[in-house]
């Protein structure tokens, strides 16, 4: 008895019977192709359903989406996406990504903690740990953040300056040696700036609890972490891929930071003086512990003032995880800013001369004199140069979030739950209604103009809302210190190429030619 007779004998309607008959007589390959076609249709229909009315490709490459484009994204592709509409989308594997391009859409994404929580990039959970504080939101995030605010007070920032100046002096000599070794020919200095800014961050965060050899290895291997920081990665870590190497490098960094935390605890418990971020935090932890012990023994009234906030006892690994996020946030952004700062100022000797004049005057003519925080903050022109550089070549282009629930970002579009939401900073910083001739580098807009006031809602380099960058004041003053001191001790020239003003995407933005420079010692 054939299949059609069996089906008909069951009283099944003829139309259904015809379908069942075809299925029963299909070959394995026909079955596989049919299932595949159904999955492709489902994948495409779900993409279109999520996309709705916003800009984006009308067709998704089955299952993968724009995975191959994510391997080596170009700035031009990013810019085209940002210009395609206030909201646009892409899909990579199972990830649906919504890009908020305009100032208002970006600010709404930054400031909607009830709907969105930080996710950084796809690999960040694997590198930093899924339980890292940076992924907290709501009350848990607020409470944790309170314990970190004290690490970036004016008193704390002042305590970090001597160590930073010492490092800059050392690396300026290194810059001169690099030029001498190259026979006076220009050398791409982006890698040198990356190493310098990583070392400055490490010493500011961990002091000298990390050996010079370990610090050099972290600076060298951090390149692998940066290389793996793609918006969306392959769903699993495959051996010998960028994500695999990035994971190994992050494990090495965490191991070094964990050992540093233990050394800091021992030294601070012995009454040592705080000289880095880790020390300052450990001091607060130990003070909180001492208060609790005194309170439990009925001696709190005689134990001085109660620490605020009162911190719990963090493990060495928890401290390591937390300070790793400081390096994670600072390394690529400050490396980008430093590279563009030296290139941009070399191209504009009038700007460099004014920075040099201001720094010379602040130091009363002693080019080797250290500066304090008040003096840095009084350098109004140098600060304007740094702020305009951060607007002109923003080192933070976008900050990914995850939709915890459906998010009605406009009256006509709701971001689906589980989507990655990416507010971008670039378009807000190029708004011609706020910044006249936005494609020009012009420090005057912050020195004598009104960009500070008019652009208060547009300057999104450090984000806004509950997750605004803790270290924004530190970053800007660190760059002021760096370029101000360099202006007094060094002369440098940029050798432009056709690629100098083209932007390379490497987590942040760099010149495609990696900024060829030569340095000589400045004679006074």
Short mmCIF file of C-alpha atoms in Angstrom, two decimals, residues 34-345:
data_model
loop_
_atom_site.label_atom_id
_atom_site.label_comp_id
_atom_site.label_asym_id
_atom_site.label_seq_id
_atom_site.Cartn_x
_atom_site.Cartn_y
_atom_site.Cartn_z
CA UNK A 34 13.33 22.31 2.81
CA UNK A 35 14.23 22.75 6.48
CA UNK A 36 17.08 25.06 5.52
CA UNK A 37 14.75 27.17 3.36
CA UNK A 38 12.29 27.43 6.22
CA UNK A 39 15.04 28.52 8.63
CA UNK A 40 16.30 31.12 6.14
CA UNK A 41 12.77 32.44 5.71
CA UNK A 42 12.30 32.61 9.50
CA UNK A 43 15.67 34.34 9.99
CA UNK A 44 14.85 36.91 7.31
CA UNK A 45 11.31 37.53 8.53
CA UNK A 46 12.50 38.02 12.13
CA UNK A 47 15.12 40.50 10.93
CA UNK A 48 12.54 42.49 8.97
CA UNK A 49 10.14 42.38 11.91
CA UNK A 50 12.80 43.77 14.26
CA UNK A 51 13.99 46.31 11.70
CA UNK A 52 10.55 47.81 11.24
CA UNK A 53 10.70 51.35 9.83
CA UNK A 54 14.33 52.22 10.64
CA UNK A 55 17.17 52.36 8.12
CA UNK A 56 19.12 49.20 7.40
CA UNK A 57 19.74 46.50 4.79
CA UNK A 58 16.56 45.15 3.24
CA UNK A 59 18.05 41.66 3.15
CA UNK A 60 20.09 39.84 5.76
CA UNK A 61 22.73 37.35 4.69
CA UNK A 62 21.24 34.13 6.11
CA UNK A 63 22.30 33.44 9.69
CA UNK A 64 25.61 35.40 9.48
CA UNK A 65 24.29 38.84 8.61
CA UNK A 66 27.13 41.36 8.24
CA UNK A 67 29.67 39.16 10.02
CA UNK A 68 32.41 39.46 7.40
CA UNK A 69 32.09 43.26 7.31
CA UNK A 70 32.67 43.28 11.08
CA UNK A 71 36.12 41.68 10.61
CA UNK A 72 37.63 44.90 9.23
CA UNK A 73 35.15 47.75 9.53
CA UNK A 74 36.02 51.03 7.85
CA UNK A 75 35.26 54.50 9.10
CA UNK A 76 33.52 55.26 5.82
CA UNK A 77 31.11 52.37 6.42
CA UNK A 78 30.42 53.61 9.93
CA UNK A 79 29.82 57.15 8.69
CA UNK A 80 27.43 55.99 5.99
CA UNK A 81 25.46 54.07 8.60
CA UNK A 82 25.32 57.07 10.94
CA UNK A 83 24.13 59.31 8.11
CA UNK A 84 21.46 56.85 6.97
CA UNK A 85 19.03 57.95 9.68
CA UNK A 86 18.59 58.82 13.36
CA UNK A 87 18.15 55.07 13.96
CA UNK A 88 19.55 52.31 11.78
CA UNK A 89 20.30 48.63 12.19
CA UNK A 90 22.47 45.68 11.23
CA UNK A 91 22.32 42.01 12.15
CA UNK A 92 25.30 39.76 12.90
CA UNK A 93 24.57 36.12 13.66
CA UNK A 94 21.81 36.16 16.26
CA UNK A 95 22.58 39.73 17.35
CA UNK A 96 20.30 42.54 16.22
CA UNK A 97 22.05 45.90 16.52
CA UNK A 98 20.33 49.29 16.61
CA UNK A 99 22.52 52.36 16.07
CA UNK A 100 21.43 55.68 17.57
CA UNK A 101 23.20 58.30 15.47
CA UNK A 102 21.82 61.72 16.30
CA UNK A 103 22.51 63.65 19.45
CA UNK A 104 18.99 63.23 20.80
CA UNK A 105 18.78 59.52 20.01
CA UNK A 106 22.24 58.93 21.51
CA UNK A 107 21.41 60.87 24.68
CA UNK A 108 18.18 58.94 25.07
CA UNK A 109 20.08 55.66 24.86
CA UNK A 110 22.73 56.85 27.33
CA UNK A 111 20.08 58.00 29.79
CA UNK A 112 17.60 55.10 29.82
CA UNK A 113 18.80 52.71 32.54
CA UNK A 114 15.34 51.21 33.00
CA UNK A 115 15.49 49.84 29.45
CA UNK A 116 19.21 49.50 28.70
CA UNK A 117 22.27 48.23 30.54
CA UNK A 118 25.93 48.45 29.48
CA UNK A 119 27.39 45.55 27.55
CA UNK A 120 30.51 47.32 26.18
CA UNK A 121 31.31 44.94 23.28
CA UNK A 122 30.45 41.34 22.60
CA UNK A 123 33.71 39.94 24.00
CA UNK A 124 33.85 42.19 27.07
CA UNK A 125 32.02 39.71 29.34
CA UNK A 126 34.58 37.08 28.40
CA UNK A 127 37.54 39.39 29.07
CA UNK A 128 36.38 41.32 32.15
CA UNK A 129 34.14 38.68 33.74
CA UNK A 130 30.36 38.57 33.50
CA UNK A 131 30.12 39.64 37.18
CA UNK A 132 32.25 42.74 36.65
CA UNK A 133 30.87 45.98 38.11
CA UNK A 134 30.87 47.66 34.71
CA UNK A 135 27.91 45.49 33.70
CA UNK A 136 25.84 46.38 36.76
CA UNK A 137 22.87 48.71 36.48
CA UNK A 138 20.26 50.22 38.71
CA UNK A 139 20.87 50.43 42.46
CA UNK A 140 23.73 47.94 42.41
CA UNK A 141 25.64 50.10 39.95
CA UNK A 142 24.96 53.30 41.90
CA UNK A 143 26.21 51.78 45.16
CA UNK A 144 29.34 50.31 43.61
CA UNK A 145 30.14 53.55 41.82
CA UNK A 146 29.93 55.52 45.07
CA UNK A 147 32.92 53.57 46.35
CA UNK A 148 34.97 54.55 43.29
CA UNK A 149 34.18 58.27 43.16
CA UNK A 150 36.84 59.01 45.78
CA UNK A 151 39.54 57.71 43.44
CA UNK A 152 39.08 60.69 41.12
CA UNK A 153 38.76 63.59 43.55
CA UNK A 154 41.05 66.61 43.26
CA UNK A 155 43.21 65.28 46.11
CA UNK A 156 43.53 61.91 44.37
CA UNK A 157 44.32 63.45 40.98
CA UNK A 158 47.03 65.61 42.54
CA UNK A 159 48.65 62.53 44.08
CA UNK A 160 48.98 60.85 40.68
CA UNK A 161 50.78 63.77 38.98
CA UNK A 162 54.41 63.21 40.17
CA UNK A 163 54.47 59.64 38.89
CA UNK A 164 52.99 60.68 35.55
CA UNK A 165 55.55 63.46 35.07
CA UNK A 166 58.35 61.03 35.83
CA UNK A 167 57.12 58.64 33.15
CA UNK A 168 56.69 61.37 30.56
CA UNK A 169 60.27 62.53 31.12
CA UNK A 170 61.49 58.97 30.60
CA UNK A 171 59.47 58.41 27.46
CA UNK A 172 60.49 61.74 25.94
CA UNK A 173 64.06 60.48 26.03
CA UNK A 174 62.84 57.28 24.41
CA UNK A 175 61.14 59.28 21.62
CA UNK A 176 64.44 61.05 20.92
CA UNK A 177 66.25 57.72 20.80
CA UNK A 178 63.70 56.24 18.38
CA UNK A 179 64.37 59.14 16.00
CA UNK A 180 68.14 58.76 16.37
CA UNK A 181 67.92 55.03 15.74
CA UNK A 182 65.97 55.75 12.53
CA UNK A 183 68.71 58.11 11.32
CA UNK A 184 66.42 61.11 11.68
CA UNK A 185 63.81 59.61 9.37
CA UNK A 186 60.13 59.70 10.32
CA UNK A 187 58.83 56.70 12.25
CA UNK A 188 55.16 55.73 12.76
CA UNK A 189 54.63 56.72 16.39
CA UNK A 190 51.19 55.29 17.07
CA UNK A 191 52.69 52.11 18.64
CA UNK A 192 54.97 54.27 20.82
CA UNK A 193 52.03 56.33 22.04
CA UNK A 194 50.10 53.13 22.80
CA UNK A 195 52.95 51.79 24.92
CA UNK A 196 53.39 55.11 26.72
CA UNK A 197 49.71 55.58 27.55
CA UNK A 198 49.39 51.96 28.70
CA UNK A 199 52.40 52.39 30.98
CA UNK A 200 51.04 55.66 32.39
CA UNK A 201 47.69 54.00 33.04
CA UNK A 202 49.31 50.98 34.69
CA UNK A 203 51.46 53.07 37.01
CA UNK A 204 48.57 55.38 37.87
CA UNK A 205 46.31 52.40 38.58
CA UNK A 206 48.74 49.94 40.20
CA UNK A 207 51.82 51.96 41.05
CA UNK A 208 54.95 49.81 41.06
CA UNK A 209 53.29 46.68 42.39
CA UNK A 210 53.74 45.42 38.82
CA UNK A 211 57.32 44.90 37.65
CA UNK A 212 58.73 46.75 34.65
CA UNK A 213 58.85 43.45 32.76
CA UNK A 214 55.19 42.70 33.48
CA UNK A 215 54.19 46.26 32.58
CA UNK A 216 56.01 45.95 29.25
CA UNK A 217 54.32 42.62 28.53
CA UNK A 218 50.89 44.09 29.32
CA UNK A 219 51.60 47.07 27.06
CA UNK A 220 52.71 44.76 24.25
CA UNK A 221 49.96 42.17 24.65
CA UNK A 222 47.17 44.69 25.09
CA UNK A 223 47.24 44.98 21.32
CA UNK A 224 45.61 41.52 21.24
CA UNK A 225 42.84 42.66 23.56
CA UNK A 226 42.16 45.69 21.36
CA UNK A 227 42.13 43.53 18.23
CA UNK A 228 39.39 41.36 19.73
CA UNK A 229 37.14 44.29 20.69
CA UNK A 230 34.73 43.96 17.79
CA UNK A 231 31.11 44.96 18.26
CA UNK A 232 29.98 41.36 17.63
CA UNK A 233 32.25 38.32 17.65
CA UNK A 234 31.81 34.70 16.65
CA UNK A 235 29.47 33.18 19.28
CA UNK A 236 32.20 30.97 20.80
CA UNK A 237 35.92 31.48 21.34
CA UNK A 238 37.77 29.47 18.71
CA UNK A 239 41.44 28.62 19.44
CA UNK A 240 44.03 30.82 17.73
CA UNK A 241 41.52 33.50 16.72
CA UNK A 242 41.63 37.17 17.77
CA UNK A 243 39.17 36.52 20.57
CA UNK A 244 41.21 33.57 21.84
CA UNK A 245 44.42 35.61 21.98
CA UNK A 246 42.53 38.52 23.53
CA UNK A 247 41.13 36.25 26.24
CA UNK A 248 44.59 34.90 27.08
CA UNK A 249 45.99 38.43 27.29
CA UNK A 250 43.14 39.56 29.56
CA UNK A 251 43.75 36.58 31.86
CA UNK A 252 47.39 37.58 32.13
CA UNK A 253 46.43 41.18 32.99
CA UNK A 254 43.95 40.03 35.63
CA UNK A 255 46.56 37.73 37.18
CA UNK A 256 49.06 40.61 37.46
CA UNK A 257 46.41 42.95 38.88
CA UNK A 258 45.36 40.33 41.45
CA UNK A 259 48.94 40.03 42.70
CA UNK A 260 49.23 43.81 42.76
CA UNK A 261 46.06 44.08 44.89
CA UNK A 262 47.52 41.68 47.47
CA UNK A 263 50.74 43.71 47.63
CA UNK A 264 48.80 46.95 47.98
CA UNK A 265 46.75 45.51 50.85
CA UNK A 266 49.90 44.43 52.67
CA UNK A 267 51.61 47.78 52.20
CA UNK A 268 48.57 49.90 53.13
CA UNK A 269 47.92 47.73 56.21
CA UNK A 270 51.51 48.46 57.28
CA UNK A 271 50.84 52.19 57.08
CA UNK A 272 52.36 52.86 53.66
CA UNK A 273 51.62 56.07 51.75
CA UNK A 274 49.09 55.90 48.92
CA UNK A 275 50.57 56.63 45.49
CA UNK A 276 48.16 55.02 43.02
CA UNK A 277 44.47 54.35 42.43
CA UNK A 278 44.71 50.87 43.88
CA UNK A 279 46.28 52.17 47.09
CA UNK A 280 43.58 54.82 47.50
CA UNK A 281 40.82 52.24 47.12
CA UNK A 282 42.50 49.74 49.47
CA UNK A 283 42.91 52.49 52.08
CA UNK A 284 39.17 53.16 51.90
CA UNK A 285 38.45 49.41 52.23
CA UNK A 286 40.74 49.08 55.25
CA UNK A 287 39.29 52.20 56.89
CA UNK A 288 35.78 50.80 56.43
CA UNK A 289 36.84 47.48 57.91
CA UNK A 290 38.42 49.20 60.93
CA UNK A 291 35.26 51.22 61.51
CA UNK A 292 33.06 48.12 61.45
CA UNK A 293 35.36 46.32 63.88
CA UNK A 294 35.37 49.33 66.20
CA UNK A 295 31.60 49.65 66.00
CA UNK A 296 31.17 45.96 66.80
CA UNK A 297 33.39 46.43 69.84
CA UNK A 298 31.53 49.55 70.93
CA UNK A 299 34.45 51.85 70.14
CA UNK A 300 33.12 53.65 67.03
CA UNK A 301 32.75 57.00 68.81
CA UNK A 302 36.50 57.01 69.49
CA UNK A 303 37.46 55.83 66.01
CA UNK A 304 37.22 59.11 64.13
CA UNK A 305 34.75 59.94 61.40
CA UNK A 306 32.78 57.21 59.68
CA UNK A 307 34.06 56.48 56.16
CA UNK A 308 31.61 57.51 53.46
CA UNK A 309 30.70 55.42 51.70
CA UNK A 310 31.33 52.44 53.95
CA UNK A 311 32.93 49.79 51.73
CA UNK A 312 32.77 46.04 52.07
CA UNK A 313 35.91 43.92 52.02
CA UNK A 314 36.75 43.28 48.36
CA UNK A 315 38.85 40.27 47.41
CA UNK A 316 42.10 40.69 45.50
CA UNK A 317 40.42 39.38 42.36
CA UNK A 318 37.46 41.75 42.69
CA UNK A 319 39.87 44.68 42.99
CA UNK A 320 41.74 43.38 39.94
CA UNK A 321 38.51 43.09 37.93
CA UNK A 322 37.52 46.61 38.82
CA UNK A 323 40.80 48.37 38.06
CA UNK A 324 41.06 46.36 34.83
CA UNK A 325 37.98 48.28 33.66
CA UNK A 326 39.92 51.53 34.20
CA UNK A 327 42.68 50.29 31.89
CA UNK A 328 40.04 48.90 29.52
CA UNK A 329 38.36 52.31 29.31
CA UNK A 330 41.53 54.39 29.11
CA UNK A 331 44.06 52.54 26.99
CA UNK A 332 42.68 52.78 23.47
CA UNK A 333 40.97 56.14 23.98
CA UNK A 334 44.05 57.91 25.37
CA UNK A 335 46.32 56.27 22.78
CA UNK A 336 44.11 57.61 20.01
CA UNK A 337 43.90 61.07 21.56
CA UNK A 338 47.67 61.27 22.09
CA UNK A 339 48.40 60.21 18.49
CA UNK A 340 46.01 62.73 16.97
CA UNK A 341 47.13 65.45 19.40
CA UNK A 342 50.77 65.24 18.32
CA UNK A 343 49.90 65.00 14.63
CA UNK A 344 47.40 67.85 14.76
CA UNK A 345 49.68 70.19 16.68
#
